[in-house]
Amino acid sequence: SLTNVTMTANMASVNGGGMHNYIQSYPILTNCIIWGNTATNGQDIWNSNATTVSLHYCLYDDAPDAIVENAGSSTVKDAHSLAVDPQFADVLTQNYQLSAGSPGINAGINDSITAFNTTDVIGQPRIFDKAIGGLVDMGAYEYQGPLHPDANGTLYVDSAAAPGGDG
C-alpha cells in the first residue's frame, strides 16, 4: 500500500518506469500521482502474472503505453482517480510540487491520513486548509496556497519573524 506518493521522472530499461508489479501482487495506491515515467513497456505501470493494482484518488497518465497489463492482470481505478496532467510546478527544475491550478489540490481522501503522515515530504502540514474543510492533496507535496498580495500587489512580511517563521 502506498499513500501520498509521487512517482515521476523514473526510468526502467524494459518494463514499468514508475512501478513494475509481478506475480499476484495487489498494490493499493491512495492519493498518489503516477505520471511522466519512461520504459520500453508500461511507461508508468507494468502489471503481469495475475496482478491487480488499485488506484484510489490518484492522478495517472492514460496514454496508450502508460499502464500495461499482461497475463490476467488489471488496474482498477476508482471514480475519484483522474487521467489528467498533475500540473507540477516546474518539471524542468525537478520541482514536483503542485502548481496553483493542479487538479490534485484538495482532491484526495482525508481518511488516508494517520498520525504517522501528518506532514508532506518536506515537512509541511499534510492538509493545508483543514480548518475550512480542506482535503488532502494527491502526491507527495501538499500545496500550501498562493501568496496573498494586497490590492496594489504588495506582499507584507514580518522582519522580526524567526527563520522558518511566517514572516
Short mmCIF file of C-alpha atoms in Angstrom, two decimals:
data_model
loop_
_atom_site.label_atom_id
_atom_site.label_comp_id
_atom_site.label_asym_id
_atom_site.label_seq_id
_atom_site.Cartn_x
_atom_site.Cartn_y
_atom_site.Cartn_z
CA SER A 1 0.00 0.00 0.00
CA LEU A 2 1.33 3.44 -0.98
CA THR A 3 -0.18 6.71 0.23
CA ASN A 4 0.58 10.25 -0.96
CA VAL A 5 3.42 9.20 -3.26
CA THR A 6 4.56 10.94 -6.43
CA MET A 7 6.12 8.61 -8.99
CA THR A 8 7.57 10.69 -11.80
CA ALA A 9 10.74 11.01 -13.89
CA ASN A 10 11.77 7.41 -13.23
CA MET A 11 13.15 5.13 -15.92
CA ALA A 12 13.25 1.38 -16.49
CA SER A 13 15.18 -0.20 -19.33
CA VAL A 14 12.33 -2.61 -20.10
CA ASN A 15 9.08 -2.70 -18.07
CA GLY A 16 7.39 -0.35 -15.61
CA GLY A 17 9.12 3.01 -15.45
CA GLY A 18 7.17 4.02 -12.33
CA MET A 19 6.06 0.65 -10.97
CA HIS A 20 6.59 -2.98 -12.03
CA ASN A 21 4.16 -5.46 -10.45
CA TYR A 22 4.74 -9.18 -10.87
CA ILE A 23 3.17 -12.50 -9.85
CA GLN A 24 -0.06 -11.94 -7.95
CA SER A 25 0.80 -8.67 -6.25
CA TYR A 26 -2.04 -6.39 -5.21
CA PRO A 27 -0.72 -2.89 -4.52
CA ILE A 28 -3.16 -0.21 -3.42
CA LEU A 29 -2.26 3.39 -4.25
CA THR A 30 -4.14 6.18 -2.47
CA ASN A 31 -3.71 9.92 -3.09
CA CYS A 32 -0.85 9.20 -5.49
CA ILE A 33 0.45 10.67 -8.74
CA ILE A 34 1.88 8.33 -11.39
CA TRP A 35 2.98 10.46 -14.33
CA GLY A 36 5.91 11.07 -16.67
CA ASN A 37 7.97 7.91 -16.23
CA THR A 38 9.70 6.08 -19.08
CA ALA A 39 10.15 2.46 -20.06
CA THR A 40 10.06 0.33 -23.19
CA ASN A 41 6.73 -1.14 -21.98
CA GLY A 42 4.43 0.34 -19.37
CA GLN A 43 5.80 3.85 -19.05
CA ASP A 44 4.17 4.34 -15.63
CA ILE A 45 2.86 0.93 -14.54
CA TRP A 46 3.58 -2.61 -15.78
CA ASN A 47 1.38 -5.42 -14.44
CA SER A 48 1.90 -9.08 -15.18
CA ASN A 49 1.06 -12.57 -13.95
CA ALA A 50 -2.34 -12.03 -12.27
CA THR A 51 -1.52 -8.69 -10.67
CA THR A 52 -4.21 -6.17 -9.74
CA VAL A 53 -3.31 -2.56 -8.95
CA SER A 54 -5.93 -0.38 -7.28
CA LEU A 55 -5.84 3.39 -7.77
CA HIS A 56 -7.85 5.38 -5.22
CA TYR A 57 -7.89 9.16 -5.53
CA CYS A 58 -4.91 9.17 -7.89
CA LEU A 59 -3.75 11.12 -10.94
CA TYR A 60 -2.39 8.94 -13.74
CA ASP A 61 -1.48 9.08 -17.41
CA ASP A 62 -3.81 7.30 -19.82
CA ALA A 63 -1.51 7.40 -22.85
CA PRO A 64 -1.57 4.10 -24.80
CA ASP A 65 1.59 2.70 -23.16
CA ALA A 66 1.33 4.38 -19.74
CA ILE A 67 -0.30 1.42 -17.97
CA VAL A 68 0.25 -2.05 -19.44
CA GLU A 69 -1.50 -5.20 -18.24
CA ASN A 70 -0.43 -8.72 -19.21
CA ALA A 71 -1.21 -12.31 -18.25
CA GLY A 72 -4.51 -11.82 -16.42
CA SER A 73 -3.54 -8.54 -14.75
CA SER A 74 -5.61 -5.42 -14.29
CA THR A 75 -5.68 -1.89 -12.94
CA VAL A 76 -8.77 -0.83 -11.03
CA LYS A 77 -9.36 2.93 -10.98
CA ASP A 78 -11.98 4.39 -8.69
CA ALA A 79 -14.26 7.25 -9.79
CA HIS A 80 -12.01 9.75 -7.97
CA SER A 81 -8.89 8.83 -9.93
CA LEU A 82 -8.29 11.08 -12.90
CA ALA A 83 -6.33 10.66 -16.12
CA VAL A 84 -5.09 14.26 -16.23
CA ASP A 85 -1.80 16.16 -16.13
CA PRO A 86 -0.94 16.84 -12.46
CA GLN A 87 0.45 20.27 -13.40
CA PHE A 88 3.71 20.15 -11.49
CA ALA A 89 5.28 23.48 -10.54
CA ASP A 90 8.38 23.09 -12.77
CA VAL A 91 9.35 19.75 -14.30
CA LEU A 92 12.49 21.22 -15.91
CA THR A 93 13.97 22.00 -12.48
CA GLN A 94 12.55 18.79 -10.97
CA ASN A 95 10.08 20.72 -8.79
CA TYR A 96 7.25 18.21 -8.50
CA GLN A 97 5.15 20.28 -6.13
CA LEU A 98 1.67 21.05 -7.41
CA SER A 99 1.08 24.35 -9.19
CA ALA A 100 -1.89 26.57 -8.27
CA GLY A 101 -4.17 25.10 -10.95
CA SER A 102 -3.40 21.43 -10.31
CA PRO A 103 -6.34 19.00 -10.27
CA GLY A 104 -4.56 17.21 -7.40
CA ILE A 105 -5.16 20.06 -4.93
CA ASN A 106 -7.85 19.23 -2.33
CA ALA A 107 -8.70 16.13 -4.35
CA GLY A 108 -7.53 13.30 -2.09
CA ILE A 109 -9.24 11.40 0.69
CA ASN A 110 -8.54 12.50 4.28
CA ASP A 111 -9.23 9.01 5.68
CA SER A 112 -5.78 8.01 4.44
CA ILE A 113 -4.04 10.44 6.81
CA THR A 114 -2.86 8.89 10.08
CA ALA A 115 -0.73 10.07 12.99
CA PHE A 116 2.30 8.88 11.01
CA ASN A 117 1.79 11.02 7.90
CA THR A 118 0.53 14.42 9.06
CA THR A 119 3.20 16.25 7.05
CA ASP A 120 4.28 16.06 3.44
CA VAL A 121 7.71 15.08 2.11
CA ILE A 122 9.20 18.49 3.02
CA GLY A 123 7.54 18.79 6.44
CA GLN A 124 4.56 20.98 5.52
CA PRO A 125 1.15 20.22 7.07
CA ARG A 126 -0.47 17.42 5.08
CA ILE A 127 -3.88 19.15 4.90
CA PHE A 128 -3.18 22.85 4.33
CA ASP A 129 -6.64 24.30 4.84
CA LYS A 130 -8.18 21.66 7.09
CA ALA A 131 -9.77 24.30 9.35
CA ILE A 132 -12.02 25.39 6.48
CA GLY A 133 -12.84 21.90 5.28
CA GLY A 134 -9.86 21.28 3.02
CA LEU A 135 -8.94 17.88 1.69
CA VAL A 136 -5.55 16.27 1.41
CA ASP A 137 -3.77 16.77 -1.91
CA MET A 138 -2.71 13.96 -4.21
CA GLY A 139 1.02 13.25 -4.35
CA ALA A 140 3.99 13.75 -2.05
CA TYR A 141 3.67 17.54 -1.69
CA GLU A 142 0.81 19.44 -0.08
CA TYR A 143 0.05 22.69 -1.87
CA GLN A 144 0.42 25.47 0.70
CA GLY A 145 -1.66 28.08 -1.07
CA PRO A 146 -0.77 31.11 -3.08
CA LEU A 147 0.80 34.26 -1.72
CA HIS A 148 -1.80 36.92 -1.00
CA PRO A 149 -0.69 40.41 -2.02
CA ASP A 150 -2.87 43.40 -1.21
CA ALA A 151 -4.89 45.26 -3.85
CA ASN A 152 -1.70 47.05 -5.02
CA GLY A 153 0.23 43.79 -5.45
CA THR A 154 2.33 44.34 -2.31
CA LEU A 155 3.30 41.44 -0.08
CA TYR A 156 3.93 42.24 3.59
CA VAL A 157 6.39 40.31 5.71
CA ASP A 158 7.33 40.39 9.37
CA SER A 159 11.02 41.25 9.51
CA ALA A 160 11.14 40.18 13.17
CA ALA A 161 9.95 36.64 12.45
CA ALA A 162 12.37 33.84 13.27
CA PRO A 163 13.88 31.88 10.34
CA GLY A 164 11.29 29.43 9.14
CA GLY A 165 8.54 31.53 10.73
CA ASP A 166 5.66 33.18 8.94
CA GLY A 167 7.36 36.46 8.05
#
